[in-house]
JSON list of C-alpha atoms in Angstrom, two decimals:
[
{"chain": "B", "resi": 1, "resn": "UNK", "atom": "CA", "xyz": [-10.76, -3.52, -17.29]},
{"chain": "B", "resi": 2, "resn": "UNK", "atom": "CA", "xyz": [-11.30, -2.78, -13.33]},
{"chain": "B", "resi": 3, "resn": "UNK", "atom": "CA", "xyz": [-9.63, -0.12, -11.69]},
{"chain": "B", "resi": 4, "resn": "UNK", "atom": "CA", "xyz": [-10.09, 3.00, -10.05]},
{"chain": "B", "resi": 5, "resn": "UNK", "atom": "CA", "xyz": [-10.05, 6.44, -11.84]},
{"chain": "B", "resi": 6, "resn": "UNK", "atom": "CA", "xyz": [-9.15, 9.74, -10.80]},
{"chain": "B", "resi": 7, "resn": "UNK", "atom": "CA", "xyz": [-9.15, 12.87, -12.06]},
{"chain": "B", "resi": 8, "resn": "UNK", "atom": "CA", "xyz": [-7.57, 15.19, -13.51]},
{"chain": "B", "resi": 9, "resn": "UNK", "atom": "CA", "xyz": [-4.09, 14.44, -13.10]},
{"chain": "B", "resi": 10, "resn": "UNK", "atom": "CA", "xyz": [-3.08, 17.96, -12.13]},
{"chain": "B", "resi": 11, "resn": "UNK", "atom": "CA", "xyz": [-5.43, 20.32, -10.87]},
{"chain": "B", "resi": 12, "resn": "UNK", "atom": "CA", "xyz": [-4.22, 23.76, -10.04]},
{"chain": "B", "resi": 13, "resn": "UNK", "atom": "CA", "xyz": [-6.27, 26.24, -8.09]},
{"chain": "B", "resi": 14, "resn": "UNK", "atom": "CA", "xyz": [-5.64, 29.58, -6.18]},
{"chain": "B", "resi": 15, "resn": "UNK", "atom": "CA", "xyz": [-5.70, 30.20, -2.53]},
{"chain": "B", "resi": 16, "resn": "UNK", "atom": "CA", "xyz": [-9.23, 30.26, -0.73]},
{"chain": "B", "resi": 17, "resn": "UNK", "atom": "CA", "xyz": [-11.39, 28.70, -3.91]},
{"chain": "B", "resi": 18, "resn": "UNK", "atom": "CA", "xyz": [-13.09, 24.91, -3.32]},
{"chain": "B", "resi": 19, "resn": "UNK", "atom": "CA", "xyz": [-11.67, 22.04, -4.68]},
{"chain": "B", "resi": 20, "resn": "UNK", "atom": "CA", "xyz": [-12.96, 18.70, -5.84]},
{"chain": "B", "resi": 21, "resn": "UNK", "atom": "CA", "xyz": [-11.35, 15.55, -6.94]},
{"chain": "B", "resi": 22, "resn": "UNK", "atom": "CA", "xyz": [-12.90, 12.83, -8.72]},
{"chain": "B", "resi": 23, "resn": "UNK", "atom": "CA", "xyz": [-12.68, 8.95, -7.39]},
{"chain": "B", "resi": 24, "resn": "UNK", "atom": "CA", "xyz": [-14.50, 6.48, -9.66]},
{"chain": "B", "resi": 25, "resn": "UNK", "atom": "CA", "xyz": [-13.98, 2.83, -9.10]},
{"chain": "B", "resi": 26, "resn": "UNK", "atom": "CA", "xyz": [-15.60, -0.14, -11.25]},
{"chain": "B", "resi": 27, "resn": "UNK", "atom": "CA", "xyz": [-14.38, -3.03, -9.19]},
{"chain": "B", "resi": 28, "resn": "UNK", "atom": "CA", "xyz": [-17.70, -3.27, -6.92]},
{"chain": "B", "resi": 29, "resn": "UNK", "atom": "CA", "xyz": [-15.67, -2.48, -4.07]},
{"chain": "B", "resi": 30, "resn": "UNK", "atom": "CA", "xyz": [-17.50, -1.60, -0.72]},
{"chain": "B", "resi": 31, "resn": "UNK", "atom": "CA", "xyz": [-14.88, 0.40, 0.73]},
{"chain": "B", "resi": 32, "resn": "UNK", "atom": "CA", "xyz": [-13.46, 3.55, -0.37]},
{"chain": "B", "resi": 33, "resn": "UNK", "atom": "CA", "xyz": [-10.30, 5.77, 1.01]},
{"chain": "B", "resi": 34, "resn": "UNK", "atom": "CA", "xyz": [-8.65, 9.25, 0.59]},
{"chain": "B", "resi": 35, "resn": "UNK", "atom": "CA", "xyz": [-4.80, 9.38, 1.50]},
{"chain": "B", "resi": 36, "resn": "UNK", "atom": "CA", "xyz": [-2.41, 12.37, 1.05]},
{"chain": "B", "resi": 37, "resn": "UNK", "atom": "CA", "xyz": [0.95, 12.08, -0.02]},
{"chain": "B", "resi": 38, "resn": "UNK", "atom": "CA", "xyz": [3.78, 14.32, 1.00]},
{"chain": "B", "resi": 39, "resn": "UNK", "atom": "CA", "xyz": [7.16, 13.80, 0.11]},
{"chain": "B", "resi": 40, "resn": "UNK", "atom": "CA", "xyz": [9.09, 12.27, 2.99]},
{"chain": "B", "resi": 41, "resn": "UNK", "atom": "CA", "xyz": [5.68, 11.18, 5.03]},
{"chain": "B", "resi": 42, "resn": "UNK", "atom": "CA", "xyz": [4.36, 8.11, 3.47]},
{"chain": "B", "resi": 43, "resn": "UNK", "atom": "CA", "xyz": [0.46, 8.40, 2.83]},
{"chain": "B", "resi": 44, "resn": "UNK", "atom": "CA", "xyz": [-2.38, 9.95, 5.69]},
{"chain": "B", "resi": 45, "resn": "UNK", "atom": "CA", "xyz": [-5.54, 8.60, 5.69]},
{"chain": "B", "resi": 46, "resn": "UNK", "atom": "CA", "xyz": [-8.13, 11.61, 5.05]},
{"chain": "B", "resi": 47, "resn": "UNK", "atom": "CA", "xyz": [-11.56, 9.94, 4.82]},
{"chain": "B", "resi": 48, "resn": "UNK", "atom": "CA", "xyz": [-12.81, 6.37, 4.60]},
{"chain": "B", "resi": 49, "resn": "UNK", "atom": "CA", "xyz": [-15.97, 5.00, 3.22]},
{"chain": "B", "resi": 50, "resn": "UNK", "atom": "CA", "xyz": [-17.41, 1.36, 3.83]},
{"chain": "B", "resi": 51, "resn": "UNK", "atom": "CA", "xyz": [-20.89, 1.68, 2.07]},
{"chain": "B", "resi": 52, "resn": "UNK", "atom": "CA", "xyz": [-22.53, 4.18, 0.30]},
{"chain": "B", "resi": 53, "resn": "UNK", "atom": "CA", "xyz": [-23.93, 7.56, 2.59]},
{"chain": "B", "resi": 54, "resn": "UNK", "atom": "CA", "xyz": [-21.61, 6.57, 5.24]},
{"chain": "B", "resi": 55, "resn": "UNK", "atom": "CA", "xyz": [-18.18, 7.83, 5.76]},
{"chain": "B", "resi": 56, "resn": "UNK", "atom": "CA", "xyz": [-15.83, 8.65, 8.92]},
{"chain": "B", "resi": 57, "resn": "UNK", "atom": "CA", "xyz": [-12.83, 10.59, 9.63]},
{"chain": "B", "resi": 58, "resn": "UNK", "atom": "CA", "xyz": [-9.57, 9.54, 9.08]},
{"chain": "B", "resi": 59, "resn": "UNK", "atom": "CA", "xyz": [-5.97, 10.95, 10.68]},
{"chain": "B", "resi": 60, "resn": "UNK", "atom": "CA", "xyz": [-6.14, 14.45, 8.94]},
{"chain": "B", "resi": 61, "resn": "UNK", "atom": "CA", "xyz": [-9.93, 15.27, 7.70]},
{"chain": "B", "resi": 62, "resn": "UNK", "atom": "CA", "xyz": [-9.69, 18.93, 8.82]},
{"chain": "B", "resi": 63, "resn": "UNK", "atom": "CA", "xyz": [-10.02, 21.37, 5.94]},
{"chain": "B", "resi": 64, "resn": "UNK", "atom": "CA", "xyz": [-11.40, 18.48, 3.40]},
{"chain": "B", "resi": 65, "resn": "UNK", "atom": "CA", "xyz": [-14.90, 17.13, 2.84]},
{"chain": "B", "resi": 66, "resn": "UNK", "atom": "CA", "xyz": [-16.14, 14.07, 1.27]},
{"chain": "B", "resi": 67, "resn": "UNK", "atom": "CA", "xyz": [-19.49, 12.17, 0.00]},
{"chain": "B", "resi": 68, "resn": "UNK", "atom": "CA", "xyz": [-20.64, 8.52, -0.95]},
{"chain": "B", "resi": 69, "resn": "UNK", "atom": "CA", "xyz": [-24.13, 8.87, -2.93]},
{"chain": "B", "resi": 70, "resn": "UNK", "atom": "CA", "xyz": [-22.79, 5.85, -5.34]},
{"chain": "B", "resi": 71, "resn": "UNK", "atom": "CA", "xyz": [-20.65, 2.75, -4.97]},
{"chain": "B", "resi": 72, "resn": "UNK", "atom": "CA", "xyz": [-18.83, 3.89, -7.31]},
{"chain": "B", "resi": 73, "resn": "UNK", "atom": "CA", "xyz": [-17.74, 6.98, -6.67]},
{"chain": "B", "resi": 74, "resn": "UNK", "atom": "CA", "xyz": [-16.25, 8.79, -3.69]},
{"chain": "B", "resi": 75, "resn": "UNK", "atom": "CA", "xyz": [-14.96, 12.79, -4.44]},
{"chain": "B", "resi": 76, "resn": "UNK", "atom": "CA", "xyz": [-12.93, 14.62, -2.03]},
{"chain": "B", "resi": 77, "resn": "UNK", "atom": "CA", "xyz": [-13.34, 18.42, -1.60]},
{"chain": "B", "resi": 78, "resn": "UNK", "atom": "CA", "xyz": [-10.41, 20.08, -0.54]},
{"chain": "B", "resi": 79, "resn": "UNK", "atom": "CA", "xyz": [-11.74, 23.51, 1.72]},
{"chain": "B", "resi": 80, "resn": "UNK", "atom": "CA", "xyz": [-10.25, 26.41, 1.70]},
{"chain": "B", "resi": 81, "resn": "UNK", "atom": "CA", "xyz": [-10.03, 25.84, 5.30]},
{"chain": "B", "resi": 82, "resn": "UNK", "atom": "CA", "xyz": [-7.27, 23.27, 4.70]},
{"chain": "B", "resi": 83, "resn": "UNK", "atom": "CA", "xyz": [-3.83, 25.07, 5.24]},
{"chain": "B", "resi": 84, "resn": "UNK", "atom": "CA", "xyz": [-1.46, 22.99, 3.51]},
{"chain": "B", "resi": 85, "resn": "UNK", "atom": "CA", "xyz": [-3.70, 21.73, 0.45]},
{"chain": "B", "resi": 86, "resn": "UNK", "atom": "CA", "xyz": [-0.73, 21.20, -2.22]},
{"chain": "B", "resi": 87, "resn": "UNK", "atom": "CA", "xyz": [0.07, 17.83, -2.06]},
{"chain": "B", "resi": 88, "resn": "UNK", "atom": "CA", "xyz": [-0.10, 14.26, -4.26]},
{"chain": "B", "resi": 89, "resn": "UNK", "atom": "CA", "xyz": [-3.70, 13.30, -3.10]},
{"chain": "B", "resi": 90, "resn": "UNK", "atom": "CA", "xyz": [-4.45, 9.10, -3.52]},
{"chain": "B", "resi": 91, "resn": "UNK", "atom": "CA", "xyz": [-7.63, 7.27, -3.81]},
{"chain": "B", "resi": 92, "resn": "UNK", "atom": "CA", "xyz": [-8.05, 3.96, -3.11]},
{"chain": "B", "resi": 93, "resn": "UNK", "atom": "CA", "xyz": [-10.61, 0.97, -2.59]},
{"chain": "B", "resi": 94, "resn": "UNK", "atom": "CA", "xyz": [-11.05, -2.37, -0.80]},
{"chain": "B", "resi": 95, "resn": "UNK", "atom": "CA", "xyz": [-13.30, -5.30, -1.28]},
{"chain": "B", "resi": 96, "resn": "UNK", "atom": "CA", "xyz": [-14.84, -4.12, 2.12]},
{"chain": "B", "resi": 97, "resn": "UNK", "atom": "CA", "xyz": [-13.48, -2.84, 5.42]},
{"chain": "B", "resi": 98, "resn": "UNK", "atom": "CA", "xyz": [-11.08, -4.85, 7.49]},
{"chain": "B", "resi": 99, "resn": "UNK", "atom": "CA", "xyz": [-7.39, -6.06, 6.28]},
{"chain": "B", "resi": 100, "resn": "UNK", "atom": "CA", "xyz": [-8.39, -6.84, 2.69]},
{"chain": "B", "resi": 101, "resn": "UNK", "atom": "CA", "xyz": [-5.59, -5.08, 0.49]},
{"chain": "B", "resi": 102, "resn": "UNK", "atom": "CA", "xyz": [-6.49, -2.16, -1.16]},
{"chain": "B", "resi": 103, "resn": "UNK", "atom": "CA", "xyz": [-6.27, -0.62, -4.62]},
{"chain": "B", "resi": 104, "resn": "UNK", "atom": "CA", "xyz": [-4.91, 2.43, -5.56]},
{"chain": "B", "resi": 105, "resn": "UNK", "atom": "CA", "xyz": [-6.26, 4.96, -8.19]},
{"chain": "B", "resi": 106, "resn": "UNK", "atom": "CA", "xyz": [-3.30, 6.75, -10.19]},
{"chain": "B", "resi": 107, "resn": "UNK", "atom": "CA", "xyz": [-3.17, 9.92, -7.86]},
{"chain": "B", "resi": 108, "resn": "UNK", "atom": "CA", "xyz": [-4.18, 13.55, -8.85]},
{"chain": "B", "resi": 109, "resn": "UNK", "atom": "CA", "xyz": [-1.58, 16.25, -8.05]},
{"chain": "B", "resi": 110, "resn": "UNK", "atom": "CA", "xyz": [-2.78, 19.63, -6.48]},
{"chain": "B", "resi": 111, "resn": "UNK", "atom": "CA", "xyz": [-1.02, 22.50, -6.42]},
{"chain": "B", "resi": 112, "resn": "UNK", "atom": "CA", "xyz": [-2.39, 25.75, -4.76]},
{"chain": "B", "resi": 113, "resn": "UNK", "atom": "CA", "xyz": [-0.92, 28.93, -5.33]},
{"chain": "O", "resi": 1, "resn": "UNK", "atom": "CA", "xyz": [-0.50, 1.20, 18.62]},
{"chain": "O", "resi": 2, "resn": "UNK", "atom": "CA", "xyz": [0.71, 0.17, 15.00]},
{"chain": "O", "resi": 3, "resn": "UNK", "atom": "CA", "xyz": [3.47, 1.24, 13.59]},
{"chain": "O", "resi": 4, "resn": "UNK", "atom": "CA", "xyz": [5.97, 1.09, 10.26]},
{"chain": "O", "resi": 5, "resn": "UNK", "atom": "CA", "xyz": [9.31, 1.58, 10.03]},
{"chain": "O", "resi": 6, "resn": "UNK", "atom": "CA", "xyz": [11.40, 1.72, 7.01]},
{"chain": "O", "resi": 7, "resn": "UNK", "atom": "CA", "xyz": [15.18, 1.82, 7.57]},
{"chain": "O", "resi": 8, "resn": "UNK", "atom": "CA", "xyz": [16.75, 4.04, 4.79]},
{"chain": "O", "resi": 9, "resn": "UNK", "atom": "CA", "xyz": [14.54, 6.31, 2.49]},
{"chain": "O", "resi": 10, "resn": "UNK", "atom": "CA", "xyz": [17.10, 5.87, -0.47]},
{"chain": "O", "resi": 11, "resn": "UNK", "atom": "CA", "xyz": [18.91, 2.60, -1.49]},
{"chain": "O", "resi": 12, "resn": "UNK", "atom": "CA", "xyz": [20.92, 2.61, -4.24]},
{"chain": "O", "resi": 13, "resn": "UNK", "atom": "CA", "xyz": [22.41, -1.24, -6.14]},
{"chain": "O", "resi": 14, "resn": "UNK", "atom": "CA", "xyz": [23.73, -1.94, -8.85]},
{"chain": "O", "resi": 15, "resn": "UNK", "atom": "CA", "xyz": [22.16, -3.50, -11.72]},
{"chain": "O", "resi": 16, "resn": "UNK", "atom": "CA", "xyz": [22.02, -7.54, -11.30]},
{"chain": "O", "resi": 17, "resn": "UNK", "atom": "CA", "xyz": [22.76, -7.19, -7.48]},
{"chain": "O", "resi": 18, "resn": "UNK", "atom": "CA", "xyz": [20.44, -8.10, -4.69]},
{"chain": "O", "resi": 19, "resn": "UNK", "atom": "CA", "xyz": [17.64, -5.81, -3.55]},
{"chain": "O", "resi": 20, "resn": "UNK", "atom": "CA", "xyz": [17.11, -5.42, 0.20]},
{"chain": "O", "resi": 21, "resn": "UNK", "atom": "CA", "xyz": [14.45, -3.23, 1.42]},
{"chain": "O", "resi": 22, "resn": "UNK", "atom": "CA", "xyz": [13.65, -3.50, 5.13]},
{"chain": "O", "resi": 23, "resn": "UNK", "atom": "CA", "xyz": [10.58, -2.69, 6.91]},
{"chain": "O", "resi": 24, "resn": "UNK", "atom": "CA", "xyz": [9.88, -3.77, 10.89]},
{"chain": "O", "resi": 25, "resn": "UNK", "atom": "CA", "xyz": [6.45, -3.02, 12.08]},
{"chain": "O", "resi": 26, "resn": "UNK", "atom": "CA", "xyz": [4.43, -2.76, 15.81]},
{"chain": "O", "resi": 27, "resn": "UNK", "atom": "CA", "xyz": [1.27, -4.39, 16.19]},
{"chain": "O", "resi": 28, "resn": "UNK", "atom": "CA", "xyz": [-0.46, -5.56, 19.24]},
{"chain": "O", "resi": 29, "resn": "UNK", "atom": "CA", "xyz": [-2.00, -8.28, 17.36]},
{"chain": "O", "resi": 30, "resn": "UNK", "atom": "CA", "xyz": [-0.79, -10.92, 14.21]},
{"chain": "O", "resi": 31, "resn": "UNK", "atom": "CA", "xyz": [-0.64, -8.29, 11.72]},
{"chain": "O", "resi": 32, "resn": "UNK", "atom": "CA", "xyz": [-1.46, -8.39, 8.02]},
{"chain": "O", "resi": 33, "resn": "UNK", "atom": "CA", "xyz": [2.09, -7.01, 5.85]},
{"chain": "O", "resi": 34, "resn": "UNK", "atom": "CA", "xyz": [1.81, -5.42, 2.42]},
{"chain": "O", "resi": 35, "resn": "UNK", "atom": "CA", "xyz": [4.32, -4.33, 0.29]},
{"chain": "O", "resi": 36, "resn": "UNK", "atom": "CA", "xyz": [3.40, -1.68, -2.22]},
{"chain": "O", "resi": 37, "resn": "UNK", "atom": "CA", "xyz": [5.30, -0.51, -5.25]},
{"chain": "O", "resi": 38, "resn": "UNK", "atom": "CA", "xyz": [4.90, 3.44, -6.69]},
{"chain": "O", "resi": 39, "resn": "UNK", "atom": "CA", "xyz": [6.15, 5.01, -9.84]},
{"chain": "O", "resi": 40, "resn": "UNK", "atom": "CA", "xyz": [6.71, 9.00, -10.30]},
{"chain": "O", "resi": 41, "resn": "UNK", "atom": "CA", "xyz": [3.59, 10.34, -10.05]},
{"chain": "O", "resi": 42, "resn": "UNK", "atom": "CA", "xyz": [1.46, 7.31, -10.13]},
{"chain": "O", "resi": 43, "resn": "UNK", "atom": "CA", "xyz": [-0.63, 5.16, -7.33]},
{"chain": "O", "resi": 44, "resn": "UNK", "atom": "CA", "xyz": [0.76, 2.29, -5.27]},
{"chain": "O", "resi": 45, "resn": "UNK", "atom": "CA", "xyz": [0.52, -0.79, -6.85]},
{"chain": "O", "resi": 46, "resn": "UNK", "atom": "CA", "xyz": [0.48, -4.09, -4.83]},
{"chain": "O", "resi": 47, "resn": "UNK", "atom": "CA", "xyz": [3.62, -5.81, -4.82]},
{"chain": "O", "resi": 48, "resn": "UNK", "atom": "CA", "xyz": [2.79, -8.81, -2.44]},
{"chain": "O", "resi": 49, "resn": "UNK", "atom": "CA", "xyz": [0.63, -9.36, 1.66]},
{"chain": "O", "resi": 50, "resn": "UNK", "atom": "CA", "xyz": [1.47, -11.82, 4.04]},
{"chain": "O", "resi": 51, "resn": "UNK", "atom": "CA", "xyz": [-1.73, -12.79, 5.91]},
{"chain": "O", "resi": 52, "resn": "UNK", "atom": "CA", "xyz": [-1.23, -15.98, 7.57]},
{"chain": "O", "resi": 53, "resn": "UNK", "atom": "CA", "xyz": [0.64, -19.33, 6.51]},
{"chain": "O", "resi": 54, "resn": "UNK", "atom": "CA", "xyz": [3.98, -19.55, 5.19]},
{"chain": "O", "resi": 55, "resn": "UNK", "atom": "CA", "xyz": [5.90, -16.54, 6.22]},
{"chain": "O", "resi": 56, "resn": "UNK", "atom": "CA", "xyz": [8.40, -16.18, 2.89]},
{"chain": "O", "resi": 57, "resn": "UNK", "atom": "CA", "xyz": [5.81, -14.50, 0.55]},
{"chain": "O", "resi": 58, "resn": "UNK", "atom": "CA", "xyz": [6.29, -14.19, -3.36]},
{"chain": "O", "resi": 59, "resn": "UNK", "atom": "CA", "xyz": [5.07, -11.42, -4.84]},
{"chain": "O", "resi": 60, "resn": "UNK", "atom": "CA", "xyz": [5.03, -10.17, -8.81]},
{"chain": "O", "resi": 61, "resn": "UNK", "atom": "CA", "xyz": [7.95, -8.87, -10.39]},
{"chain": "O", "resi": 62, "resn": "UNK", "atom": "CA", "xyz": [10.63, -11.30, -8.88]},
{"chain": "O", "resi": 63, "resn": "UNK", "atom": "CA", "xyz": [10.25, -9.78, -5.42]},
{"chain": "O", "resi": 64, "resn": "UNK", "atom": "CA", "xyz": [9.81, -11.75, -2.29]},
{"chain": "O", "resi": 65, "resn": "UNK", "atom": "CA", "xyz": [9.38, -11.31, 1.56]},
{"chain": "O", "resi": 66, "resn": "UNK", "atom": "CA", "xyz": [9.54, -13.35, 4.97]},
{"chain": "O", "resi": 67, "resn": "UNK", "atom": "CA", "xyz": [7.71, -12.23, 7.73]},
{"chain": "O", "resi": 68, "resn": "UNK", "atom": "CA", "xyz": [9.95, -12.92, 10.79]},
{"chain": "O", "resi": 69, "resn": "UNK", "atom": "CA", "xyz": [7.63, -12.12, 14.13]},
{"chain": "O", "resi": 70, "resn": "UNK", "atom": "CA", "xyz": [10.70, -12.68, 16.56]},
{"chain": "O", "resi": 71, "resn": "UNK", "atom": "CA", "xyz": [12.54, -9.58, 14.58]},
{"chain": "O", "resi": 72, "resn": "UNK", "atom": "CA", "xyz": [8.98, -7.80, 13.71]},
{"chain": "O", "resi": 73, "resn": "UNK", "atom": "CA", "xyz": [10.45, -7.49, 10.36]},
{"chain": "O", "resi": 74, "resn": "UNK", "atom": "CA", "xyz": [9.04, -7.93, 7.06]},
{"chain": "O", "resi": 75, "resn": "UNK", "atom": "CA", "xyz": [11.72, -7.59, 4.66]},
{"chain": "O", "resi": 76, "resn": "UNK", "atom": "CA", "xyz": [11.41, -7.14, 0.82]},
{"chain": "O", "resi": 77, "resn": "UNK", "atom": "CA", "xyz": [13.84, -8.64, -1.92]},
{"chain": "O", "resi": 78, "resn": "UNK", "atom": "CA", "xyz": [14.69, -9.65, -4.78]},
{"chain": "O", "resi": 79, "resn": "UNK", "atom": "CA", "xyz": [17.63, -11.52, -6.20]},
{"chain": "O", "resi": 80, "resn": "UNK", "atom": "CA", "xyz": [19.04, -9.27, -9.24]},
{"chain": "O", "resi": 81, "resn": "UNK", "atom": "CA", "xyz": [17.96, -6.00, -9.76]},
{"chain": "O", "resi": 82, "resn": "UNK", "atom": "CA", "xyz": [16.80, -4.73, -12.96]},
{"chain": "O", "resi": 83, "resn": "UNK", "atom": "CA", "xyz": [16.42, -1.07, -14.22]},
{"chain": "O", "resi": 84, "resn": "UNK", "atom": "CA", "xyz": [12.71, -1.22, -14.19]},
{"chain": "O", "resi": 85, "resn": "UNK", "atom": "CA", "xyz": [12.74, -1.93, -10.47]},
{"chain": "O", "resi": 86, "resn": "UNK", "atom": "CA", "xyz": [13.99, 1.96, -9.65]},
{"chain": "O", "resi": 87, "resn": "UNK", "atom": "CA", "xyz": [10.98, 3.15, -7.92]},
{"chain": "O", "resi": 88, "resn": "UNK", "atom": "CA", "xyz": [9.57, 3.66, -4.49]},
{"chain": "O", "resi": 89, "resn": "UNK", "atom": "CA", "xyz": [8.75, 0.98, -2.18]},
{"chain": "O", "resi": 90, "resn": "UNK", "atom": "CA", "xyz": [6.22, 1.32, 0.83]},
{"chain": "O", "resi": 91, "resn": "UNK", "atom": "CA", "xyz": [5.69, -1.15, 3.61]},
{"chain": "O", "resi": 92, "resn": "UNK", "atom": "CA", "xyz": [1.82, -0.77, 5.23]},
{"chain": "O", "resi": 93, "resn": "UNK", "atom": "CA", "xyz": [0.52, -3.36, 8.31]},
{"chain": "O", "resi": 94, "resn": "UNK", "atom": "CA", "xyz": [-3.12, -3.56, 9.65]},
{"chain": "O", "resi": 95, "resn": "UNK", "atom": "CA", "xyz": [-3.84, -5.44, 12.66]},
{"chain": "O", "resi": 96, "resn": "UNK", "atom": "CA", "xyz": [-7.75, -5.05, 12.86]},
{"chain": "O", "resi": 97, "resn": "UNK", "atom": "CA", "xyz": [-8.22, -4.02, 9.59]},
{"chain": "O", "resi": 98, "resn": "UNK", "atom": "CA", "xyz": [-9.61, -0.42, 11.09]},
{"chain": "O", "resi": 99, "resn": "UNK", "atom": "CA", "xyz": [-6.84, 1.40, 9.17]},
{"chain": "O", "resi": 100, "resn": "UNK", "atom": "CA", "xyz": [-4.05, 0.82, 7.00]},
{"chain": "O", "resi": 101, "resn": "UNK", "atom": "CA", "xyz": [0.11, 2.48, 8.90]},
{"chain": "O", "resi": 102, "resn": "UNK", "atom": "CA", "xyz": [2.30, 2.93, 5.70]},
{"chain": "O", "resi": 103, "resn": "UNK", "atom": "CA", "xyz": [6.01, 3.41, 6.35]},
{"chain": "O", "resi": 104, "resn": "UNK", "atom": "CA", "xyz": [7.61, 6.75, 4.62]},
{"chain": "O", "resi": 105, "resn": "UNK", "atom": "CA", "xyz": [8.92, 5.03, 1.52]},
{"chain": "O", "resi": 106, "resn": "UNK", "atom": "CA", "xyz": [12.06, 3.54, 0.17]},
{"chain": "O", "resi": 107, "resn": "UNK", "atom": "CA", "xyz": [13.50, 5.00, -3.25]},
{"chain": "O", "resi": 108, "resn": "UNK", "atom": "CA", "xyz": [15.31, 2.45, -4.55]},
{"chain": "O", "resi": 109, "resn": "UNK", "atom": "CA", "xyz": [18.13, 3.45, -7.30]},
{"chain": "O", "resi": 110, "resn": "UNK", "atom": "CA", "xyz": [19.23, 0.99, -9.27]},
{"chain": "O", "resi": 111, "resn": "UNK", "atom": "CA", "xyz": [22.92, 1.78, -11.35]},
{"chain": "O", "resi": 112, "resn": "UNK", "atom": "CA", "xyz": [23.77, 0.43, -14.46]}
]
């Protein structure tokens, strides 16, 4: 089956340490997004991707990092330079760029402490 | 500038009554409409998109939506609500396709 994969599920890390998160996506998809989720706000675009080794900034890319070596894949580093960093974090892909819908991976869950 | 809004974060209806879950958007151009369905502590799955064409959209699970561009409105429903519909509902509209506005969310309750 096609989909997008992320993991893990719940990732738990303390204060001031790196974090990645996986994003793997089978669908042959072009583009590739990071949103974060917080209660009440409805999803902020991090980082897009619309082919591989090229990636821009979305609404709230300070503090995270992201790379595209692969089609397929597309992992988000969360700094410890990001100040808020728990939060329900969402991948997703698109066909390609432009106002195809996207697809959403099942969401990994970080909690800093 | 684009825009979503969702009127209500929480709706609650009984079970077998109608669902109404409204959404009215900005866009400078004809916009693209998507409806998007999420379960605790999953991803968004898509529910139905107006793109151009007829404006009352079907999407899966029983749910519909007209796109009205005199009331900027995009509207979701669905005739009888079941249990399995309690979830939370997100509205999202791209004009030029350069980025994706999402409303906040609607949880939808649904009482037996």
């Amino acid at each position: 089956d096609g989909g997008i994969t992320q993991s893990p599920k719940y990732l738990f890390r303390k204060e001031g340490q790196n974090v990645t998160l996986s994003c793997e996506q089978n669908l042959n998809h072009d583009a590739m997004y990071w949103y974060r989720q917080d209660p009440g706000q409805g999803l902020r675009l991090i980082y897009y991707s619309q082919i591989v080794n090229d990636f821009q900034k979305g609404d709230i890319a300070e503090g995270y990092s992201v790379s595209r070596e692969k089609k397929e894949s597309f992992p988000l580093t969360v700094t410890s330079a990001q100040k808020n960093p728990t939060a329900f974090y969402l991948c997703a892909s698109s066909i390609e760029r432009g106002r195809n819908e996207q697809y959403f991976g099942p969401g990994t869950r970080l909690t800093v402490t | 500038a684009q825009s979503v809004t969702q009127l209500g974060s929480h709706v609650s209806v009984s079970e077998g009554a109608l669902v109404l879950l409204r959404c009215n958007y900005s866009s400078s151009v004809p916009p693209y409409l998507f409806w998007y369905v999420q379960y605790p502590n999953q991803g968004l799955q898509l529910l139905l998109k107006y793109t151009t064409g007829a404006t009352l959209v079907k999407g899966i699970n029983g749910f519909e939506a007209e796109f009205k561009k005199s009331e900027t409105s995009f509207h979701l429903t669905k005739p009888s609500a079941h249990m399995s519909d309690a979830a939370e509902y997100f509205c999202a509209v791209t004009d030029t396709g350069n980025q994706f506005y999402f409303g906040t969310g609607t949880s939808l309750t649904v009482i037996p």
